[in-house]
GROMACS .gro file of C-alpha atoms in nm:
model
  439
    1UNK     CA    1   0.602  -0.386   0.514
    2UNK     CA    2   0.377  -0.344   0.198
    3UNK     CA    3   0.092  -0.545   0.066
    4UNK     CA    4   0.197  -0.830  -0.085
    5UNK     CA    5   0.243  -0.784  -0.509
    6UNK     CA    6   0.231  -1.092  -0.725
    7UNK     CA    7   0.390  -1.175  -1.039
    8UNK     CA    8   0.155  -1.479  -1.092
    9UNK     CA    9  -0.154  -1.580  -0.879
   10UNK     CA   10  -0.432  -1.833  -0.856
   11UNK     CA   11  -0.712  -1.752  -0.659
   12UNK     CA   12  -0.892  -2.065  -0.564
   13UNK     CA   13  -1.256  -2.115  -0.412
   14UNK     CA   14  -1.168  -2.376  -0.218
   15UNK     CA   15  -1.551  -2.389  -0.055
   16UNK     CA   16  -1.858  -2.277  -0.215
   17UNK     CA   17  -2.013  -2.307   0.148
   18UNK     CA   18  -2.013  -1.983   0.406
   19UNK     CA   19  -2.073  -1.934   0.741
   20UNK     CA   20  -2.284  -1.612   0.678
   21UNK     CA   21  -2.487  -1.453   0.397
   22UNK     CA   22  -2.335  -1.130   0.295
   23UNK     CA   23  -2.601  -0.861   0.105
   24UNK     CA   24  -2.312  -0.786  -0.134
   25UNK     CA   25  -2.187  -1.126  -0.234
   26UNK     CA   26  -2.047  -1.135  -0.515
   27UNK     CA   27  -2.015  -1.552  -0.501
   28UNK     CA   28  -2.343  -1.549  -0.437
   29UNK     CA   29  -2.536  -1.579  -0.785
   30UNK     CA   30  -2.275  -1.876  -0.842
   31UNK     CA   31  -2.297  -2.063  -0.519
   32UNK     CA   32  -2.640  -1.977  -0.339
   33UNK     CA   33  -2.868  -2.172  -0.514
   34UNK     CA   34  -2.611  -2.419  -0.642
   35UNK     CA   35  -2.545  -2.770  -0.612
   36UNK     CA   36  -2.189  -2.713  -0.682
   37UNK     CA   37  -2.041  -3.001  -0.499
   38UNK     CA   38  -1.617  -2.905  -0.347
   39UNK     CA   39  -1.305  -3.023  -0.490
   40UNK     CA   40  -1.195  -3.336  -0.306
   41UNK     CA   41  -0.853  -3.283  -0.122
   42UNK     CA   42  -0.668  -3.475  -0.356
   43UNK     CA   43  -0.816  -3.295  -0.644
   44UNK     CA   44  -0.714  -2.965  -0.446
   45UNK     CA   45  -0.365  -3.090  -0.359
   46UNK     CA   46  -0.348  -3.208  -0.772
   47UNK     CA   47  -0.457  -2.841  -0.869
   48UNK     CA   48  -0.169  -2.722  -0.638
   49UNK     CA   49   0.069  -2.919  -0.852
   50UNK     CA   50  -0.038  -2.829  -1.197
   51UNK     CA   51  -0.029  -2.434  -1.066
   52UNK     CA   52   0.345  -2.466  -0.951
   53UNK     CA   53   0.454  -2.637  -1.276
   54UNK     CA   54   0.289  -2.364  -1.456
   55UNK     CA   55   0.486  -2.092  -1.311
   56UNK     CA   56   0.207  -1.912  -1.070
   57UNK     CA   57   0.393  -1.768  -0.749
   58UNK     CA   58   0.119  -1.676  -0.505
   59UNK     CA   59  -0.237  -1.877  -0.404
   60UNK     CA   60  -0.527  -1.675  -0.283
   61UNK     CA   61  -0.798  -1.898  -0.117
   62UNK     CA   62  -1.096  -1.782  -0.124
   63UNK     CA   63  -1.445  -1.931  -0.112
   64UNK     CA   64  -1.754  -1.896   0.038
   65UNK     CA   65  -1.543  -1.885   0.340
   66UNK     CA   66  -1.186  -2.061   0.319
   67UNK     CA   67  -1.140  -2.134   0.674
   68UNK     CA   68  -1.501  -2.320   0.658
   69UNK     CA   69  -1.368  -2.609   0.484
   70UNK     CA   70  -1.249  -2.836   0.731
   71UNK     CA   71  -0.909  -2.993   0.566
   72UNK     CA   72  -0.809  -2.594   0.510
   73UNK     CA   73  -0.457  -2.650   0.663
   74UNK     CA   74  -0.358  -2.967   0.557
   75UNK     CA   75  -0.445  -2.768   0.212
   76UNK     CA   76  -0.229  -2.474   0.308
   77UNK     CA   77   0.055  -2.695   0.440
   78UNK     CA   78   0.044  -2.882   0.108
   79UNK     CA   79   0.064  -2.513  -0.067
   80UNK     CA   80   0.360  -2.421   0.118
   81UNK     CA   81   0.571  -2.683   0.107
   82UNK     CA   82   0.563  -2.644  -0.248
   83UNK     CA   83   0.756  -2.268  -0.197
   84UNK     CA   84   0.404  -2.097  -0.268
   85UNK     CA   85   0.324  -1.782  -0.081
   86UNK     CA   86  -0.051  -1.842   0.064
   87UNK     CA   87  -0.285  -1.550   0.102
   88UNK     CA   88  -0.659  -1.598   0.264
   89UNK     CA   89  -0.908  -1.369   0.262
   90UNK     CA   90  -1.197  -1.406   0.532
   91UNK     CA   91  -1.472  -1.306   0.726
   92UNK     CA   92  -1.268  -1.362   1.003
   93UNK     CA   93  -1.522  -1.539   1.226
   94UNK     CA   94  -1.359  -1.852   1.258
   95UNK     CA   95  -1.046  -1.690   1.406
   96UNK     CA   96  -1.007  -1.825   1.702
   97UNK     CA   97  -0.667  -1.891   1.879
   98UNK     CA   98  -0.620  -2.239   1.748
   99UNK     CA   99  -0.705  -2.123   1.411
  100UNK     CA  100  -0.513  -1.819   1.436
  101UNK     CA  101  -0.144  -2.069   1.567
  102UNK     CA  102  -0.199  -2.252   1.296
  103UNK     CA  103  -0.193  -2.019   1.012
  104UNK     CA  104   0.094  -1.863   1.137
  105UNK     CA  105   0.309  -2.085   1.248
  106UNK     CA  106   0.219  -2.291   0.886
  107UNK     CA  107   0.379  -1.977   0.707
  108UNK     CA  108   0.079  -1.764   0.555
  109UNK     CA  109   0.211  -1.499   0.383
  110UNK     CA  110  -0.082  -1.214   0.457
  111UNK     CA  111  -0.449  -1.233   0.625
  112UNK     CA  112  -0.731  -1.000   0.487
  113UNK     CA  113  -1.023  -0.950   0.745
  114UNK     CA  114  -1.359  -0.820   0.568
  115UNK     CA  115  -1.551  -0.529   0.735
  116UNK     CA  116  -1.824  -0.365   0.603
  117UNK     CA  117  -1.868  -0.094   0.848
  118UNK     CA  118  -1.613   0.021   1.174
  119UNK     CA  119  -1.891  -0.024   1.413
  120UNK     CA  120  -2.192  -0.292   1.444
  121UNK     CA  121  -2.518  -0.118   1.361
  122UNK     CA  122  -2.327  -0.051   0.981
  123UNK     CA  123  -2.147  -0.380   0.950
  124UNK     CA  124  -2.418  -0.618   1.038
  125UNK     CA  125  -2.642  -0.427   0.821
  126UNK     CA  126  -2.437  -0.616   0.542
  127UNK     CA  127  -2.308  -0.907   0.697
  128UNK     CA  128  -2.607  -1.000   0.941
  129UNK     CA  129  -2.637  -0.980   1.343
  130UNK     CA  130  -2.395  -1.005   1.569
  131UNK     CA  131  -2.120  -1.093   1.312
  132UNK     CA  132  -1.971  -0.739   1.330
  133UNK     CA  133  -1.847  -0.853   1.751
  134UNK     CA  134  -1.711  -1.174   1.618
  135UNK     CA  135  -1.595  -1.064   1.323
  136UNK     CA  136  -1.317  -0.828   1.502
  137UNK     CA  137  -1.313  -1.099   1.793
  138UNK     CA  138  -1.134  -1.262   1.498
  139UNK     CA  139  -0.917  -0.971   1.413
  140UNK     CA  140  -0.794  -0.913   1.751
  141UNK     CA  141  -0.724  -1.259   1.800
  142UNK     CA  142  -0.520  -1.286   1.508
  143UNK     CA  143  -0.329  -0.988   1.584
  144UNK     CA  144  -0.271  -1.089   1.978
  145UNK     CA  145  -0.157  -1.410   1.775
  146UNK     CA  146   0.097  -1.263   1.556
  147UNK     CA  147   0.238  -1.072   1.867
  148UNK     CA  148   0.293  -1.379   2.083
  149UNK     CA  149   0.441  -1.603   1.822
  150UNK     CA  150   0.661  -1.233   1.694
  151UNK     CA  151   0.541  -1.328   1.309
  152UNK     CA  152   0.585  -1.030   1.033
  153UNK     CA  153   0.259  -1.166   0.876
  154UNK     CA  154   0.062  -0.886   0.723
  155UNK     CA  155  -0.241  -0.851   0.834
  156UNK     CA  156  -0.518  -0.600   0.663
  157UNK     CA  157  -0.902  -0.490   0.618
  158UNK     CA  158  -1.082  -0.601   0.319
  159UNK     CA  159  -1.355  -0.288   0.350
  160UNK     CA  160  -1.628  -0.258   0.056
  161UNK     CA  161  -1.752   0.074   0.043
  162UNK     CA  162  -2.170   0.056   0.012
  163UNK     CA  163  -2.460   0.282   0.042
  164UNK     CA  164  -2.532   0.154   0.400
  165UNK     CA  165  -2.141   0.239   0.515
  166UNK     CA  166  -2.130   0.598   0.279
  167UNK     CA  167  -2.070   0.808   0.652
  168UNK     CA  168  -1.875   0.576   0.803
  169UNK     CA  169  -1.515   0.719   0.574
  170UNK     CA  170  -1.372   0.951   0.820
  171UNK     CA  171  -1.358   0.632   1.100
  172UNK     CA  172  -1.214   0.385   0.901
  173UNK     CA  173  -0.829   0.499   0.910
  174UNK     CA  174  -0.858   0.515   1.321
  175UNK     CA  175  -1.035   0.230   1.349
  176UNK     CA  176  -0.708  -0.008   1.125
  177UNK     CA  177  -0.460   0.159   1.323
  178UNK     CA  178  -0.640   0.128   1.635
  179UNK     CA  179  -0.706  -0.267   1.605
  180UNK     CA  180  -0.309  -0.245   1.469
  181UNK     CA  181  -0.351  -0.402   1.095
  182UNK     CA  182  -0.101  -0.324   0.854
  183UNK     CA  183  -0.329  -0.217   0.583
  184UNK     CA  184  -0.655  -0.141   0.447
  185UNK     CA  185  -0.770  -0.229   0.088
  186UNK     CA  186  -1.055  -0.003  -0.028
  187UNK     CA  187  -1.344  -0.186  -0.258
  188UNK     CA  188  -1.571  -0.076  -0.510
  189UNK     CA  189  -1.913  -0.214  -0.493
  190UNK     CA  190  -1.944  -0.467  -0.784
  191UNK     CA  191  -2.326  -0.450  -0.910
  192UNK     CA  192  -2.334  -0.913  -0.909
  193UNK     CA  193  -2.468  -1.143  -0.690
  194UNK     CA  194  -2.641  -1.065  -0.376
  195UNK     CA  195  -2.526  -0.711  -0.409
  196UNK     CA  196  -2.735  -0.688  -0.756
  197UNK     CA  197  -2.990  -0.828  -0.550
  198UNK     CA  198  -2.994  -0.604  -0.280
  199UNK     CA  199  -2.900  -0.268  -0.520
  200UNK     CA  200  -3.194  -0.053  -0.385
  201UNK     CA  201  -3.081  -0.064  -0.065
  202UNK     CA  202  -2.676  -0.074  -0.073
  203UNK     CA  203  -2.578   0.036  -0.435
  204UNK     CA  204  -2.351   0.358  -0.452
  205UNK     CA  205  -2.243   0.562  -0.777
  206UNK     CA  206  -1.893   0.540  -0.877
  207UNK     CA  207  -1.916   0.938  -0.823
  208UNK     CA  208  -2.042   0.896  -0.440
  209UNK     CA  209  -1.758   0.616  -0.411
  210UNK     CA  210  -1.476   0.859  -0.480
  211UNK     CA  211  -1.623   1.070  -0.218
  212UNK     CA  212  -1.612   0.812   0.015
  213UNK     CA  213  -1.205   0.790  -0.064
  214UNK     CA  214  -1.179   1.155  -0.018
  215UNK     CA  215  -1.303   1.176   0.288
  216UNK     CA  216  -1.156   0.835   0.455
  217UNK     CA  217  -0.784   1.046   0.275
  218UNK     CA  218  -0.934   1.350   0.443
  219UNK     CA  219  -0.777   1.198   0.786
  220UNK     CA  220  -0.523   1.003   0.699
  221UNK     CA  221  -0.260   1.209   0.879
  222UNK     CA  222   0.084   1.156   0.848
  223UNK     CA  223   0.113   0.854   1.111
  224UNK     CA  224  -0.032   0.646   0.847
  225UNK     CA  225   0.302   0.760   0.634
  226UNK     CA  226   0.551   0.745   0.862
  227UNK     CA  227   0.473   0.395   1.022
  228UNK     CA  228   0.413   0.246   0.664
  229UNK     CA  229   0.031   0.162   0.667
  230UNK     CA  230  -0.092   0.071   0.362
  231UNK     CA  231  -0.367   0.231   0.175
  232UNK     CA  232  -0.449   0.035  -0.128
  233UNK     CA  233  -0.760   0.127  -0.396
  234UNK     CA  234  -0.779  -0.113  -0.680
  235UNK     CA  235  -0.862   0.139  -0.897
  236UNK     CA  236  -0.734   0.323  -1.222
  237UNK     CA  237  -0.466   0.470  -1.237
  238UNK     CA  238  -0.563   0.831  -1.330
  239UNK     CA  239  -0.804   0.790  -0.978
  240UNK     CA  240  -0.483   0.653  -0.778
  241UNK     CA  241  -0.233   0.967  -0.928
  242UNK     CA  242  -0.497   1.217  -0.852
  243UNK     CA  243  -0.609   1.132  -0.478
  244UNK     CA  244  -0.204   1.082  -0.416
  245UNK     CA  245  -0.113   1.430  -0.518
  246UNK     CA  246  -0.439   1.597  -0.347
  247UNK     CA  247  -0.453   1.461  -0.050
  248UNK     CA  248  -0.012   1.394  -0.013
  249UNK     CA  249  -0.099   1.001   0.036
  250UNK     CA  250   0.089   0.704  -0.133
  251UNK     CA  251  -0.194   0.494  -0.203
  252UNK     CA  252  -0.091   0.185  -0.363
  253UNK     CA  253  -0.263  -0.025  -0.664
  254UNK     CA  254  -0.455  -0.302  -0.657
  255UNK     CA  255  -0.185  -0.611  -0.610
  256UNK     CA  256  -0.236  -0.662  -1.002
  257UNK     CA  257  -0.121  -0.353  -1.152
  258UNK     CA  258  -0.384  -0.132  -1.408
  259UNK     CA  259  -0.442  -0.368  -1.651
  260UNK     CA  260  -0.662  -0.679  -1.661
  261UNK     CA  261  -0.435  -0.954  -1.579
  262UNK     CA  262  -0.739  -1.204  -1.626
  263UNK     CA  263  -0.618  -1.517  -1.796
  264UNK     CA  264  -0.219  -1.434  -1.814
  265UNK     CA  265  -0.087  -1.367  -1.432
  266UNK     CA  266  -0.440  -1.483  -1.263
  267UNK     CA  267  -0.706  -1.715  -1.314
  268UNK     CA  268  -0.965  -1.798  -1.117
  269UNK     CA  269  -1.054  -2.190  -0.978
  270UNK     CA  270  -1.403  -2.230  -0.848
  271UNK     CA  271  -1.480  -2.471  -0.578
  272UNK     CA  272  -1.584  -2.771  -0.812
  273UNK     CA  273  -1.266  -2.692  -1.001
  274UNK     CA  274  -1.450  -2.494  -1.319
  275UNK     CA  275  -1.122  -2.262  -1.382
  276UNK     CA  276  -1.196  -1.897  -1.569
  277UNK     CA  277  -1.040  -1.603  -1.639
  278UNK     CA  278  -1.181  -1.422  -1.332
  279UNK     CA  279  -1.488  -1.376  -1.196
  280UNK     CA  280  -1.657  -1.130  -1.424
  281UNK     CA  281  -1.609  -1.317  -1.709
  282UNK     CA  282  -1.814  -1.630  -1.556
  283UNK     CA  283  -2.097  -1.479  -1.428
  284UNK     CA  284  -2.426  -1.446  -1.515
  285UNK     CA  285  -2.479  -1.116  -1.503
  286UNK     CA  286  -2.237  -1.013  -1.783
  287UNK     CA  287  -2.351  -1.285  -2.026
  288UNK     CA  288  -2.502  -0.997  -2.270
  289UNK     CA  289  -2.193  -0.824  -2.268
  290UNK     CA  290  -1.975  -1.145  -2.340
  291UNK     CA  291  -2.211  -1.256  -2.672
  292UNK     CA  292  -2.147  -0.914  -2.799
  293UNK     CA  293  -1.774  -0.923  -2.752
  294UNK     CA  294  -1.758  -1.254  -2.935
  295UNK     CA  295  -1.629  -1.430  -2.658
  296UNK     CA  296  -1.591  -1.851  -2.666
  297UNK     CA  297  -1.750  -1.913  -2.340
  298UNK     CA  298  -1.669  -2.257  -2.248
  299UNK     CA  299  -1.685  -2.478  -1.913
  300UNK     CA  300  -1.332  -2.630  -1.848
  301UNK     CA  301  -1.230  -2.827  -1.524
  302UNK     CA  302  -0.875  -2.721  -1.465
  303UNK     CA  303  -0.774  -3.116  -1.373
  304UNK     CA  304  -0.795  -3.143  -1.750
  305UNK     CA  305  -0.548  -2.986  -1.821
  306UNK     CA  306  -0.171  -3.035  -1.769
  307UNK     CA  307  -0.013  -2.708  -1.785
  308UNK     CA  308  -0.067  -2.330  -1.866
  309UNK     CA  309  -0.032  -2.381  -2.182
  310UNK     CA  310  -0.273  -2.605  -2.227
  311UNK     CA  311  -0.563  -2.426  -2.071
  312UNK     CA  312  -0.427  -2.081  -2.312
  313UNK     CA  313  -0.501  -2.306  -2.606
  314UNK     CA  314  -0.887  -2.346  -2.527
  315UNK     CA  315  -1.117  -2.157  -2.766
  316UNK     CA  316  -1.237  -1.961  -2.397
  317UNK     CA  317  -0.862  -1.844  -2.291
  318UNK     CA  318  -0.760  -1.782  -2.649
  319UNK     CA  319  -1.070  -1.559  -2.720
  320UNK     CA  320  -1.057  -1.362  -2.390
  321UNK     CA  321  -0.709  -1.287  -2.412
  322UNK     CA  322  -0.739  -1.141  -2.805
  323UNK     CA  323  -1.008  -0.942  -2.675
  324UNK     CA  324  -0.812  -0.781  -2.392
  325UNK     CA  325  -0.572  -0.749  -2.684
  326UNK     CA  326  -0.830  -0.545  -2.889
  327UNK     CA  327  -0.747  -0.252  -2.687
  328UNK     CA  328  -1.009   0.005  -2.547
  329UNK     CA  329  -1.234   0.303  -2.629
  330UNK     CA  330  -1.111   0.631  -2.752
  331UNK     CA  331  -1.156   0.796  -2.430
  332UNK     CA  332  -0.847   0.552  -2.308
  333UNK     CA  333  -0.636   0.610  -2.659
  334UNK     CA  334  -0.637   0.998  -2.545
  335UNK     CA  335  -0.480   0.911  -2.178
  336UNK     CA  336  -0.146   0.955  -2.077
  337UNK     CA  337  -0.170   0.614  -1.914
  338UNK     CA  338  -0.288   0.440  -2.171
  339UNK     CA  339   0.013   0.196  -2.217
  340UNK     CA  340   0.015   0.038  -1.890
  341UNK     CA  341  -0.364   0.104  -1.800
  342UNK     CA  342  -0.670  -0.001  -1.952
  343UNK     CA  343  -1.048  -0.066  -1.818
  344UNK     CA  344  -1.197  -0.449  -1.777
  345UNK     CA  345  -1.263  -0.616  -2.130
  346UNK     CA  346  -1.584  -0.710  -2.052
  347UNK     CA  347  -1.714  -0.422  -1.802
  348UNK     CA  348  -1.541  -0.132  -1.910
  349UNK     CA  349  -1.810   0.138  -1.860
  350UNK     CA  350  -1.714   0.126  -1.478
  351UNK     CA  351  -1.376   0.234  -1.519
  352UNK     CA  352  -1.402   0.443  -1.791
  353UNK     CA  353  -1.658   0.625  -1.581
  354UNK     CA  354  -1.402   0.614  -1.276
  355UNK     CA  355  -1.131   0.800  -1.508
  356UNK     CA  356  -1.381   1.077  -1.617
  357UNK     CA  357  -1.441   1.158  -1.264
  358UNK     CA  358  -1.095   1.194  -1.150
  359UNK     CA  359  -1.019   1.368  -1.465
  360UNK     CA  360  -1.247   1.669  -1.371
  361UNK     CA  361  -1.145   1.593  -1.046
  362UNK     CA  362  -0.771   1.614  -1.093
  363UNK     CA  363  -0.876   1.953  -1.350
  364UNK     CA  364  -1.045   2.156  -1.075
  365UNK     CA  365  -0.762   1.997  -0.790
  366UNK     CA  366  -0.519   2.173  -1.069
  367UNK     CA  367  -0.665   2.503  -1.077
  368UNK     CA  368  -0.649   2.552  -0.741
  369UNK     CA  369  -0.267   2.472  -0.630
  370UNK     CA  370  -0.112   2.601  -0.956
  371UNK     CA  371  -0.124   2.923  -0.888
  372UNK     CA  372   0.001   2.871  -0.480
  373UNK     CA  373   0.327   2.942  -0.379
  374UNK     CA  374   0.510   2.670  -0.273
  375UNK     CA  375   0.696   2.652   0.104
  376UNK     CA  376   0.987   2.411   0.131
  377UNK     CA  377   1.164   2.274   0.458
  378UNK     CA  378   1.529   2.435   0.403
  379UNK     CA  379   1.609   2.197   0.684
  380UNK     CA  380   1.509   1.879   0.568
  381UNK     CA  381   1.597   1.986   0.146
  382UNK     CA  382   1.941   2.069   0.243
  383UNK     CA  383   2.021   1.716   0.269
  384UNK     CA  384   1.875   1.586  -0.029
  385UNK     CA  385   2.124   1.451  -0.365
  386UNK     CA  386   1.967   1.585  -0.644
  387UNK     CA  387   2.013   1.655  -1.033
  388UNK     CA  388   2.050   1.999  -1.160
  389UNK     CA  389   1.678   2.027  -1.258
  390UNK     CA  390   1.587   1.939  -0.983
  391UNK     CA  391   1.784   2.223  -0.790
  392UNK     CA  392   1.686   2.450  -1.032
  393UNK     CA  393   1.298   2.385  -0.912
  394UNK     CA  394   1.375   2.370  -0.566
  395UNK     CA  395   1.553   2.674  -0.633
  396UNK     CA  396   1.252   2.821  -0.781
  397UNK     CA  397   0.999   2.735  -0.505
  398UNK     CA  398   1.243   2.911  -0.226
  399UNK     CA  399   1.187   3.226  -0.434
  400UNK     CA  400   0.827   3.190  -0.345
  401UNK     CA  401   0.725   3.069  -0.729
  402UNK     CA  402   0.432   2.875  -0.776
  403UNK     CA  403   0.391   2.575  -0.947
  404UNK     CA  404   0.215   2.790  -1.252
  405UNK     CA  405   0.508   2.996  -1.266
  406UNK     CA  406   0.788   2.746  -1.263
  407UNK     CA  407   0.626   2.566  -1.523
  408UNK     CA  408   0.645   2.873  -1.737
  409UNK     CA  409   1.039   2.969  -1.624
  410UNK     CA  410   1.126   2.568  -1.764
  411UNK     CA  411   0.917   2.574  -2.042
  412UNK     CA  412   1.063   2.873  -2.179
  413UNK     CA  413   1.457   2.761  -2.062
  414UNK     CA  414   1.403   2.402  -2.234
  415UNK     CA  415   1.262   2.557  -2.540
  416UNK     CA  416   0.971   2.335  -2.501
  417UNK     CA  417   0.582   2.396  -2.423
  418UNK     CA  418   0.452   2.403  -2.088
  419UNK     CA  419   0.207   2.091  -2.125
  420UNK     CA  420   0.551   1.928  -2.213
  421UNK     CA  421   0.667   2.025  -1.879
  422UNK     CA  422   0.369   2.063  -1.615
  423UNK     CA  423   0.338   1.678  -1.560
  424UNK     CA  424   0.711   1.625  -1.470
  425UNK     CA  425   0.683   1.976  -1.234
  426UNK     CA  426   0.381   1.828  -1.073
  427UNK     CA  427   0.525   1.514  -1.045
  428UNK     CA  428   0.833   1.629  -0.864
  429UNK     CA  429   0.601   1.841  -0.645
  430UNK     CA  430   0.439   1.535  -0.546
  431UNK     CA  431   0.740   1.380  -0.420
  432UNK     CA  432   0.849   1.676  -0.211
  433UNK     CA  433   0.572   1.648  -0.047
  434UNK     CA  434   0.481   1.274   0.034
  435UNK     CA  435   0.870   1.292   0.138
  436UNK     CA  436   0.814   1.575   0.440
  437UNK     CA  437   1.039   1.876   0.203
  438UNK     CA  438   0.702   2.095   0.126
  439UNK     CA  439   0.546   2.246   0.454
   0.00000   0.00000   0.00000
């Protein structure tokens, strides 16, 4: 089973209010301090209606805390019924056995848990005290759940990588498939709300980040492969291709793809029913970076609108989605992913400083393993259907070539130059291996 990819999805604060006070909150800034008051349940049900006739596939509640709202599953019924597949994420507190009968037997489609940390003294660091022993009370209640009641209901970790957690990587593969989740998605840190806030104490470099990936990859042995456990990083894609062929992982993107889907296949619905892109775009801390990108800011209540179409009209939707249009910086124009991968339109120094990393990441990774002679399984390759290239490689590597060298030997038998070829070669190498045919 994999984690759950939409075509079209609303993600829906459907409570402003929490049960805890998170040091990285990103709802924070926008909640906190807030009188925002909740959508009524008819006003919920009446935004359920509007997304379905407007073509979205998939809800994500979110909040505050969705299961703190106390008509949650008369909300998620509603959702259902009307053939939408529900997703929650949560803090997992409120899981109790009850709760957890509910929710599955109502038909939610996957359950994220947040941890900050795989034990208490780095969890509660983040999310307060005690709340890391209730917090996987919650989990394993879910899970026991899902066992009695013989539900496929996926069931991963939401884990945000900060300062506080930076040693915790090498336990937080064991510690999924120990508590028996499906999956775990990997965060970055985003510098808003509390987590702003609190930066002197949990902030962490995009650089230090990756390191954290490599060494939670570092032990992801091949249990994690063969049972299907998901390892998903919503990062760029030059990031996701370079930590897959390194470390022989299939680590999947973010649910969205590589390219800001903000305002075409997602919005965002805040708890009073203010509707936005996503959640960048609406908060305060970018507001700087929004003037200078010309963009119509505007507050609009999605009950005033009747469709999709609609809303797109709006000075606000029609300006953010000509500026994702705009393209990117030149440092993008000059990637081989630039077509189906592009930074965040109104944050992109992030993720253009993500791709430089793995760049010289992926550079030095390349200098090492190039010139390495590659051993195949004879057993396992004998089996395989493949096209004549692809023989001829296989072919190659038997003879002991390295990648270097077969590069060269198809470069020069295609009549083409070895740049031309060494993607496709590496490529193929890549799936030898994440397949079991490269000892």
């Amino acid at each position: 089973m994999r984690w759950i990819k939409v075509y079209k999805q609303a993600i829906i604060d459907v409570t402003g209010k929490c049960n805890i006070n998170c040091r990285h909150c990103y709802a924070a800034s926008k909640y906190g301090k807030h009188n925002r008051i909740d959508m009524s349940l008819d006003t919920v049900l009446k935004t359920i209606d509007l997304l379905k006739d407007s073509g979205y596939t998939h809800i994500l509640f979110l909040g505050g805390e969705p299961l703190f709202r106390e008509d949650i599953l008369k909300i998620i019924n509603y959702t259902i019924k009307k053939n939408l597949k529900v997703m929650i994420n949560t803090n997992g507190i409120l899981l109790d056995e009850n709760m957890c009968t509910e929710l599955i037997e109502l038909g939610v489609e996957q359950i994220s848990v947040s941890f900050e940390g795989t034990v208490d003294k780095i969890h509660d660091l983040i999310a307060g005290q005690g709340n890391f022993n209730k917090t996987l009370l919650g989990l394993r209640t879910l899970i026991k759940t899902r066992k009695k009641l013989n539900s496929n209901i996926f069931i991963g970790i939401q884990y945000t990588i900060s300062k506080i957690s930076v040693n915790d990587a090498e336990n937080v593969i064991n510690f999924a498939l120990r508590e028996n989740v499906d999956g775990v998605n990997i965060n970055f840190l985003d510098d808003i709300g509390n987590a702003n806030k609190n930066k002197d104490d949990i902030g962490i470099t995009i650089n230090e980040s990756i390191n954290f990936i490599e060494d939670i990859l570092k032990v992801c042995n091949k249990i994690c492969l063969d049972n299907g456990f998901v390892i998903q990083i919503p990062a760029k894609r030059a990031l996701i291709r370079y930590l897959n062929h390194k470390f022989r992982v299939n680590i999947e993107e973010g649910p969205l793809g590589f390219k800001c889907t903000a305002g075409d296949k997602v919005i965002l619905i805040e708890n009073d029913g203010v509707v936005t892109p996503c959640g960048i775009v609406n908060n305060l801390m970018y507001q700087n970076s929004i003037t200078n990108k010309n963009l119509n800011h505007q507050i609009l209540y999605i009950f005033d609108y009747k469709n999709q179409e609609e809303l797109n009209c709006t000075d606000y939707f029609r300006s953010f989605n000509l500026l994702k249009e705009k393209g990117s910086s030149c440092v993008c124009n000059e990637c081989r992913y630039n077509n189906d991968c592009r930074p965040c339109p109104i944050n992109p120094e992030k993720d253009i400083e993500q791709c430089k990393i793995a760049k010289l990441r992926y550079e030095k990774f390349l200098d090492n393993v190039l010139k390495l002679p590659v051993t195949i399984n004879i057993e396992k390759i004998s089996n395989l259907k493949m096209n004549n290239t692809a023989h001829q490689i296989v072919n190659l590597f038997l003879e002991n070539y390295s990648i270097e060298e077969v590069v060269k030997f198809m470069s020069y038998k295609a009549n083409k130059k070895e740049n031309d070829i060494l993607d496709d070669v590496i490529d193929f190498h890549y799936l030898l291996s994440i397949n079991g045919l490269i000892v």
